[in-house]
Amino acid sequence: MGHRVEHATGPRIAPDRLRAFGTRVLATLEVPEDDAALVADSLVQADLWGHQSHGFLRLPWYAARLRSRAMLARTSPEVLSDTGPLLLLDGRDGIGQVLAERARTTAVDRARRFGVGVVGVRNSNHFGTAMYFTRRAAADGCVSVLTTNASPAMAPWGGREKVLGTNPWSIAAPGPGGRVVAVDIANTAVARGKIYLAKNRGEPIPETWAMGPDGAPTTDAAEGVLGVILPMAGHKGYAITFLMDVLSGALTGSGVGSEVHGPYEAAARSRCGHLFLALDPAAFGDREGYEGRVEQLIAEVKGVPLAQGFDEVFYPGEVEDRAEAATLAAGGILLAEQSLGDLRGLAAETGVPFPAAVAR
C-alpha cells in the first residue's frame, strides 16, 4: 500500500486542451490572455498532481465571481510599502493566481539581491494550490514559504461555529538533481474542496472530516459542506490555522476570520491575504553543502525499514510527481461527472467549445 491518489471515472481530457479551454473561457470574461493562461495552468496542474479538489472543479466558481465583479478581471496591484527585502501589495480584488505569481517573482528577485525576500498581499482572491507557486520558487533555486487565509470553515477548538478558514500553507525547497521537495496542506483534517469533490461524486466522507450543524460528526458530504470542517491534529490544527490568519491577514492588513469570503461565494469580496517568503540558500554561504544535506535527508527517509502495509516511503512532493507522470502516461485528466457537467454548462454560457475526450 502506498499513498492514495485521488481518482475519478469517465473520459480523459488532454491537459493542453483543458488549458486552452480554461484560457479561452476566462478571456471571454475580459481576463488578459497571459493571466487567463496562468489561472488555467494552475488548475490543470492541480489535477495532474491528483489534487482535483483544487483543479478545474473551481473554474465555474471563478467565472461567477468575475461576472459579479467581486473578483476583477484586470489585476493591478498597488505597492504600499517597499523596504528592499520586504514588499507589501494591495491586490485591489484582483485574481489570486496573478497576485501570488507577482508575489513569487518579486520575493525570488529580492532573495537573490538580499538573501531573503518577503511579499505580503492584501485584498486578494483564492489562488488555487499554494504548491504551484512555492514549487516554482524552488525551481528558481529558492526555499519558499507561502501562507494564505480563507473563508470560515473551522470552529475554534471546543466550539461548533466556523470562524476560521482552512488557511493552507506550503513550503518547497530545491532538491538534488533538479528535484523539488514540497508540502502543501490545509490545517483542517481535509481541504474543503475535497468535501465538494466527494459531493460532486456522490460519495460519503469519513466522519473525521466534518461535523454537521448540530456539532456531531457527519459522513454526508452535502451536510459537511454546510457544517464545520474539523481541524487536523485536534487543538494543534486550530492553533496553526489561527497563526496562519495572523501571518496572512492581520500582518498584511487584509481581512481576518469571518471577514474573509471564499471562491464559491459569487458576489462577496474575498478580502483574503497572502504572505510569500523566499530564501536564497547561497546567502547562507554553502549552496553545495545545502544540496548535499537535502540529498542525505531524502536517502535516509527512503532507506528506513517499512512499516506494515507500506511498500515505499515517499519524500514530500514525490507523490505529486508520480501522479503527474502517471496521468500524462495515461493520456489525460479524469474529471468527476458533476465537474464535467458544470464545465460543459460553463462552455455553453461562454460559447467556448468544451474539449473532446482523448480517444482510447
mmCIF file of N, CA and C in Angstrom, residues 33 52 89 111 200 206 208 213 288 297 312 319 336:
data_model
loop_
_atom_site.group_PDB
_atom_site.id
_atom_site.type_symbol
_atom_site.label_atom_id
_atom_site.label_comp_id
_atom_site.label_asym_id
_atom_site.label_seq_id
_atom_site.Cartn_x
_atom_site.Cartn_y
_atom_site.Cartn_z
ATOM 1 N N GLU A 33 -4.987 37.626 -21.660
ATOM 2 C CA GLU A 33 -4.646 36.266 -22.066
ATOM 3 C C GLU A 33 -3.554 35.644 -21.200
ATOM 4 N N GLN A 52 -7.673 17.016 -7.290
ATOM 5 C CA GLN A 52 -8.793 17.533 -8.073
ATOM 6 C C GLN A 52 -9.650 18.527 -7.304
ATOM 7 N N LEU A 89 1.819 44.534 -1.069
ATOM 8 C CA LEU A 89 0.961 44.866 -2.195
ATOM 9 C C LEU A 89 -0.496 44.895 -1.781
ATOM 10 N N ALA A 111 15.182 37.956 -2.889
ATOM 11 C CA ALA A 111 16.044 36.966 -2.216
ATOM 12 C C ALA A 111 17.406 36.894 -2.886
ATOM 13 N N ASN A 200 -19.690 16.122 -5.352
ATOM 14 C CA ASN A 200 -19.851 16.011 -6.796
ATOM 15 C C ASN A 200 -19.860 14.559 -7.259
ATOM 16 N N PRO A 206 -15.358 10.475 5.336
ATOM 17 C CA PRO A 206 -15.041 9.911 6.652
ATOM 18 C C PRO A 206 -15.587 10.809 7.763
ATOM 19 N N THR A 208 -14.262 11.728 10.319
ATOM 20 C CA THR A 208 -13.214 12.578 10.897
ATOM 21 C C THR A 208 -13.034 13.885 10.119
ATOM 22 N N PRO A 213 -24.343 20.805 11.449
ATOM 23 C CA PRO A 213 -24.757 21.986 12.220
ATOM 24 C C PRO A 213 -25.038 21.708 13.698
ATOM 25 N N GLU A 288 26.361 24.268 -2.140
ATOM 26 C CA GLU A 288 26.624 22.860 -2.437
ATOM 27 C C GLU A 288 26.371 21.977 -1.212
ATOM 28 N N LEU A 297 19.127 13.679 3.443
ATOM 29 C CA LEU A 297 17.845 13.535 4.134
ATOM 30 C C LEU A 297 16.887 12.654 3.338
ATOM 31 N N GLU A 312 6.648 1.507 0.198
ATOM 32 C CA GLU A 312 7.619 2.536 -0.136
ATOM 33 C C GLU A 312 7.431 3.747 0.759
ATOM 34 N N VAL A 319 4.888 12.170 -4.248
ATOM 35 C CA VAL A 319 3.592 11.622 -4.644
ATOM 36 C C VAL A 319 3.003 12.423 -5.804
ATOM 37 N N ALA A 336 -14.524 14.368 -12.307
ATOM 38 C CA ALA A 336 -15.762 13.837 -11.746
ATOM 39 C C ALA A 336 -16.937 14.220 -12.642
#
